[in-house]
Coordinates of C-alpha atoms in Angstrom, one line a residue:
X1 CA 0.0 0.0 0.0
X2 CA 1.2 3.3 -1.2
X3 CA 0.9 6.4 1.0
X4 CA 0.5 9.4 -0.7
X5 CA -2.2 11.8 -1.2
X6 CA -4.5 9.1 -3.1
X7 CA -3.4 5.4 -1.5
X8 CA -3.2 2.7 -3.7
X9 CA -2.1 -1.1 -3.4
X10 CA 0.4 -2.9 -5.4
X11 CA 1.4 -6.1 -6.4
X12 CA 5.3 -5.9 -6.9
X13 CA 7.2 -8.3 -9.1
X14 CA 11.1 -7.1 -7.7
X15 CA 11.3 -4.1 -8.0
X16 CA 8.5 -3.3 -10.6
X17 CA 5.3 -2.5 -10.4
X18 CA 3.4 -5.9 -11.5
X19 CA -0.4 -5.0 -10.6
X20 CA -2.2 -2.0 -9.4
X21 CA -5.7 -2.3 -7.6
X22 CA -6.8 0.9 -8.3
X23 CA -7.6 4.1 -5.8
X24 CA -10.5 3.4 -3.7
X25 CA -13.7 5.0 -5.2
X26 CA -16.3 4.2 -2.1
X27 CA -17.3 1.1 -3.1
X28 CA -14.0 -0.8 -4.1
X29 CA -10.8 -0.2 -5.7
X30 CA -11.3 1.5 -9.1
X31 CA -9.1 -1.1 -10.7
X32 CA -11.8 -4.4 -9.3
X33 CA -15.3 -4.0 -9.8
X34 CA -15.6 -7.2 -9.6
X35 CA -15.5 -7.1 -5.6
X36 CA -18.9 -7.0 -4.4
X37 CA -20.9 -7.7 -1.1
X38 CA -20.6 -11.3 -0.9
X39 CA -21.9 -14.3 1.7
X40 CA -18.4 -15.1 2.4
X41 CA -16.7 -11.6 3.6
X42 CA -17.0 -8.3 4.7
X43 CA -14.3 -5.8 3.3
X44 CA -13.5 -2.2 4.7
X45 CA -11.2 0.8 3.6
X46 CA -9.6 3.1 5.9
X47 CA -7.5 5.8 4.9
X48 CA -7.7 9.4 7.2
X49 CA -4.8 11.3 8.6
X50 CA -4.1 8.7 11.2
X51 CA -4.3 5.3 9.4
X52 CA -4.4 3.4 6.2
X53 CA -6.1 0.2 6.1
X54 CA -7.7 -2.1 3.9
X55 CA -9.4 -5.4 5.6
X56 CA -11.4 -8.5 4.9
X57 CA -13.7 -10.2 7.5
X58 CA -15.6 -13.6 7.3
X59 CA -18.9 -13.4 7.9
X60 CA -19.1 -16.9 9.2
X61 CA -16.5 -17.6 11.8
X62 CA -17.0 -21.2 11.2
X63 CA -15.5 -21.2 7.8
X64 CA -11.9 -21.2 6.2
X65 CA -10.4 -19.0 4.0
X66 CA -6.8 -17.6 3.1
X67 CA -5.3 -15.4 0.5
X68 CA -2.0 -16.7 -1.1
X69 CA 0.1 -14.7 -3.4
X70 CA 2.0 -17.2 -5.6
X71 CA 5.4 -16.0 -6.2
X72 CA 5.9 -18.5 -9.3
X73 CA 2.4 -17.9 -11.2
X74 CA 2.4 -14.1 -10.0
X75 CA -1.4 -14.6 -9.1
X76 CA -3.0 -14.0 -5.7
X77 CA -5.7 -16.2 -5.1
X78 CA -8.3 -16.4 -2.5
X79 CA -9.4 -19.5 -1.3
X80 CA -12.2 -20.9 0.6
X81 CA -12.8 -24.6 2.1
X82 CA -15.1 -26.5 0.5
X83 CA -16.6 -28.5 3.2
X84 CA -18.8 -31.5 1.6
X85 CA -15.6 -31.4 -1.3
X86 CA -12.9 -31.2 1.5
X87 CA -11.0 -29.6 -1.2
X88 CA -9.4 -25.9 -1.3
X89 CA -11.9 -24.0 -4.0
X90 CA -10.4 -20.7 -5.7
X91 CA -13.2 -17.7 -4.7
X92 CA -11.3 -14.7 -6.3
X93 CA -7.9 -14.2 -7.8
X94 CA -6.0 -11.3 -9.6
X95 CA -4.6 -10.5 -11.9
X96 CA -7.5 -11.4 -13.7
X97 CA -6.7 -11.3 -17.4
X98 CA -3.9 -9.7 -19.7
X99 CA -5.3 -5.9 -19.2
X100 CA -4.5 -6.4 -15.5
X101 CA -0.7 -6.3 -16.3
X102 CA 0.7 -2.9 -14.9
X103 CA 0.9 -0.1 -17.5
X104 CA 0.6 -2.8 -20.7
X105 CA -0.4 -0.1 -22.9
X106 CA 1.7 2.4 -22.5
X107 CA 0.8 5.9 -21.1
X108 CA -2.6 8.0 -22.5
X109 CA -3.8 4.6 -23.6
X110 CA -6.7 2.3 -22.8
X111 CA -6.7 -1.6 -22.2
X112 CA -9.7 -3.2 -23.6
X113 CA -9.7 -7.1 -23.2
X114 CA -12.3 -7.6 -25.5
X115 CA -10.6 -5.7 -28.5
X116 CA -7.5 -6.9 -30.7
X117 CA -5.0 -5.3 -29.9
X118 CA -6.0 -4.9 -26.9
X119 CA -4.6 -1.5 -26.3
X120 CA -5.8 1.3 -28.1
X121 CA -5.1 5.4 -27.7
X122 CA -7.5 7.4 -25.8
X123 CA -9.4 9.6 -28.6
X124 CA -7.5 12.1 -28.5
X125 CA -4.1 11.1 -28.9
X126 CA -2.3 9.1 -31.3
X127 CA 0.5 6.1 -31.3
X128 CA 3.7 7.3 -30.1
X129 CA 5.7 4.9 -32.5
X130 CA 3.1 4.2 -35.3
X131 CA 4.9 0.7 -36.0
X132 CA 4.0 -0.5 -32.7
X133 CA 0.4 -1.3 -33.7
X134 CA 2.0 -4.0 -36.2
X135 CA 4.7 -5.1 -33.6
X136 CA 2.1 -5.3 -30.5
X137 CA 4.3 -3.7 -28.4
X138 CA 2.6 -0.6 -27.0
X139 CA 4.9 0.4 -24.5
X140 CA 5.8 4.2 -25.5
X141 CA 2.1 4.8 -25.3
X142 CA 0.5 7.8 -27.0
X143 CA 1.2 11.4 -27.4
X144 CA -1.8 14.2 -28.4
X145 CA -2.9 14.9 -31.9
X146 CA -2.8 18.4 -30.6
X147 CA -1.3 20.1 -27.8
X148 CA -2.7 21.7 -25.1
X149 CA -3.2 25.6 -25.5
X150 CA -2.7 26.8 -21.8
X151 CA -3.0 30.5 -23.1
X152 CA -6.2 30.2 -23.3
X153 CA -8.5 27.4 -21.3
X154 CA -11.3 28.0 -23.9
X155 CA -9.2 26.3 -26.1
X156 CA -9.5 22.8 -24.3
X157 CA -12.5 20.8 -23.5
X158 CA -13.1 17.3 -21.1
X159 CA -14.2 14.1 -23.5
X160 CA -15.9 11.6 -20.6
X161 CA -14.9 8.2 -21.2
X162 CA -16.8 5.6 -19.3
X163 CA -16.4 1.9 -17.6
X164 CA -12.9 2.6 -16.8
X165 CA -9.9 1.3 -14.0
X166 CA -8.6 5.3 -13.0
X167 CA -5.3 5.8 -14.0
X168 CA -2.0 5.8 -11.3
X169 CA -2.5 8.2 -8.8
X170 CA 1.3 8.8 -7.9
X171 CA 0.6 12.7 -9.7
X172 CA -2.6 13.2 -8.6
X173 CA -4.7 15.4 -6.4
X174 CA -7.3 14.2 -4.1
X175 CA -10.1 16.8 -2.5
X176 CA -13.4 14.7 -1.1
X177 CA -15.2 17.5 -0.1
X178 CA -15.6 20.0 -3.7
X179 CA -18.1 18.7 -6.0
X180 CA -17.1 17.8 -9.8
X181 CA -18.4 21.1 -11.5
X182 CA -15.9 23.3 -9.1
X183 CA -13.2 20.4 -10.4
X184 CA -13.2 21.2 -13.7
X185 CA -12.9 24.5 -13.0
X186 CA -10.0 24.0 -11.2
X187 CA -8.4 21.2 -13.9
X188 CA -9.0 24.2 -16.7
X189 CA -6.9 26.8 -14.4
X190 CA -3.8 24.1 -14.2
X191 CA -2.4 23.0 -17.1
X192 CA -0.6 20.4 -16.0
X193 CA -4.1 19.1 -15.7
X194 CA -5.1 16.2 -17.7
X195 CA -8.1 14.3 -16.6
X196 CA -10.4 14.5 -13.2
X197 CA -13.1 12.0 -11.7
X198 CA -15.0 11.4 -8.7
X199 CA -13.2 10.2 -5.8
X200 CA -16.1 9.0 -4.8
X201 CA -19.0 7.1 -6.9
X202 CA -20.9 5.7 -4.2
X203 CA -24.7 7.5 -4.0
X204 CA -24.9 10.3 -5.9
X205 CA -21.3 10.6 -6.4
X206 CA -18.7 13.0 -4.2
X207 CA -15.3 14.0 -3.9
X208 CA -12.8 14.5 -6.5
X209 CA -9.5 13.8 -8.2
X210 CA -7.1 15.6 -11.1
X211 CA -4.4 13.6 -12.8
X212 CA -1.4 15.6 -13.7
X213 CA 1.4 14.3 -16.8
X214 CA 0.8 11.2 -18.8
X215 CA -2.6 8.5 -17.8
X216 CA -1.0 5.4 -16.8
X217 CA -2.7 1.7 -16.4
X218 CA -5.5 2.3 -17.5
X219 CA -8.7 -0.2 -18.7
X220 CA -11.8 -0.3 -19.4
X221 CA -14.7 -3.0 -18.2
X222 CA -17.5 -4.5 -19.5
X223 CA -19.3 -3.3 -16.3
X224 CA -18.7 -1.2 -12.9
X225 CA -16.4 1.2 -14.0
X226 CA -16.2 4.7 -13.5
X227 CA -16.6 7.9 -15.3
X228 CA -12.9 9.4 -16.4
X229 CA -13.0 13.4 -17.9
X230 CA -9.6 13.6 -20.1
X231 CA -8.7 17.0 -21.4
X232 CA -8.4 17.1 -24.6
X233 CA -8.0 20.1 -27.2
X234 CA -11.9 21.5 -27.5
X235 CA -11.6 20.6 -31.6
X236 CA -11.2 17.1 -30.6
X237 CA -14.1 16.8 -29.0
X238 CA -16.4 18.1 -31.8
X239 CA -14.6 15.6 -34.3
X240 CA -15.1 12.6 -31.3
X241 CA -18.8 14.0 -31.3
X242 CA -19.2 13.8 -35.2
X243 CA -17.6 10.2 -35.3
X244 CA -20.0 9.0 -32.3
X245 CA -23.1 10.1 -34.3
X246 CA -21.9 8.6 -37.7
X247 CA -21.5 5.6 -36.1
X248 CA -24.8 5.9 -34.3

């Protein structure tokens, strides 16, 4: 567990980043929607200026479970004991697929499992090294079709991209009281600014966060991910606007 001003968990292969759960967005970490109240355990985040914490509690003190990190496989897997079986049965386990793998596509880029290759630019931005689409290595990322004009914030806009695992928060900035209208705001008046989100999604939504530099580990999910807004230069959006309706 990272502390800084928006924690984060890591699995670490050595000395390198392996997998990244994701900041917590009030209802589990951005990065595993697939964590949901259960009839096996309880889990509970914790992170004020006194203490950083992140549990799991059985609900039923008469079962068994453990959580193994295999440091052959690079998986951690929880088990649970199957009773009537009398075998160990695997209940969760991550990494979960190939998107999972820290930073795979590069920075300003967007893992989607179900797409070939899997990583594609955010819109907005462009391959770094315009071979790499043919070699499938997508480790420079992607760059801007157009930079940021900081002379003027008219100039830029926000495109919302949806579904998605927030990006490493090691440049970030974390306020969970302003709402998101007062973020943007803010993001416009910085322009190191790239992308903001809610810190929080559960309810209505609260709380907010701004990314600073390059988007990194980034994906998207089929389901129970979270609302991203990437800056972007304000012709961009109306050409991302045009595409979505031809397509529609």
């Amino acid at each position: 567990m990272v502390l800084n001003n928006y924690p984060k968990a890591y699995v670490m292969k050595g000395d390198q980043k392996f997998y990244r759960s994701g900041p917590w967005n009030g209802l589990h970490s951005s990065g595993s929607p697939q964590v949901k109240a259960n009839p096996i355990y309880d889990f509970k985040f914790v992170s004020n200026k006194d203490e950083l914490y992140y549990t799991y509690n059985l609900k039923n003190s008469s079962m068994i479970s453990r959580l193994v990190l295999n440091a052959t496989s690079y998986v951690r897997k929880q088990y649970v004991w199957n009773k009537s079986k009398q075998r160990w049965e695997v209940y969760t386990l991550v990494p979960l697929d190939l998107c999972d793998s820290y930073s795979l596509c590069g920075a300003n880029a967007n893992c989607v499992i179900s797409y070939s290759p899997v990583c594609q630019c955010l819109q907005g931005f462009k391959s770094k090294l315009p071979e790499e689409g043919s070699s499938m290595d997508w480790s420079h990322g992607c760059i801007r079709n157009k930079e940021l004009r900081c002379e003027n914030k008219n100039n830029d806009g926000f495109n919302k991209l949806t579904l998605l695992k927030k990006s490493d928060t090691t440049h970030s900035w974390l306020d969970q009281i302003v709402g998101l209208e007062e973020c943007k705001a803010k993001c416009l008046d910085n322009c190191s600014c790239m992308a903001y989100a809610n810190s929080d999604i559960s309810g209505q939504g609260s709380g907010w966060a701004m990314w600073f530099g390059d988007l990194i580990d980034i994906r998207q999910f089929a389901a129970g991910g979270q609302d991203v807004y990437v800056r972007i230069d304000a012709s961009e959006l109306g050409r991302n606007l045009a595409l979505q309706l031809s397509i529609s």
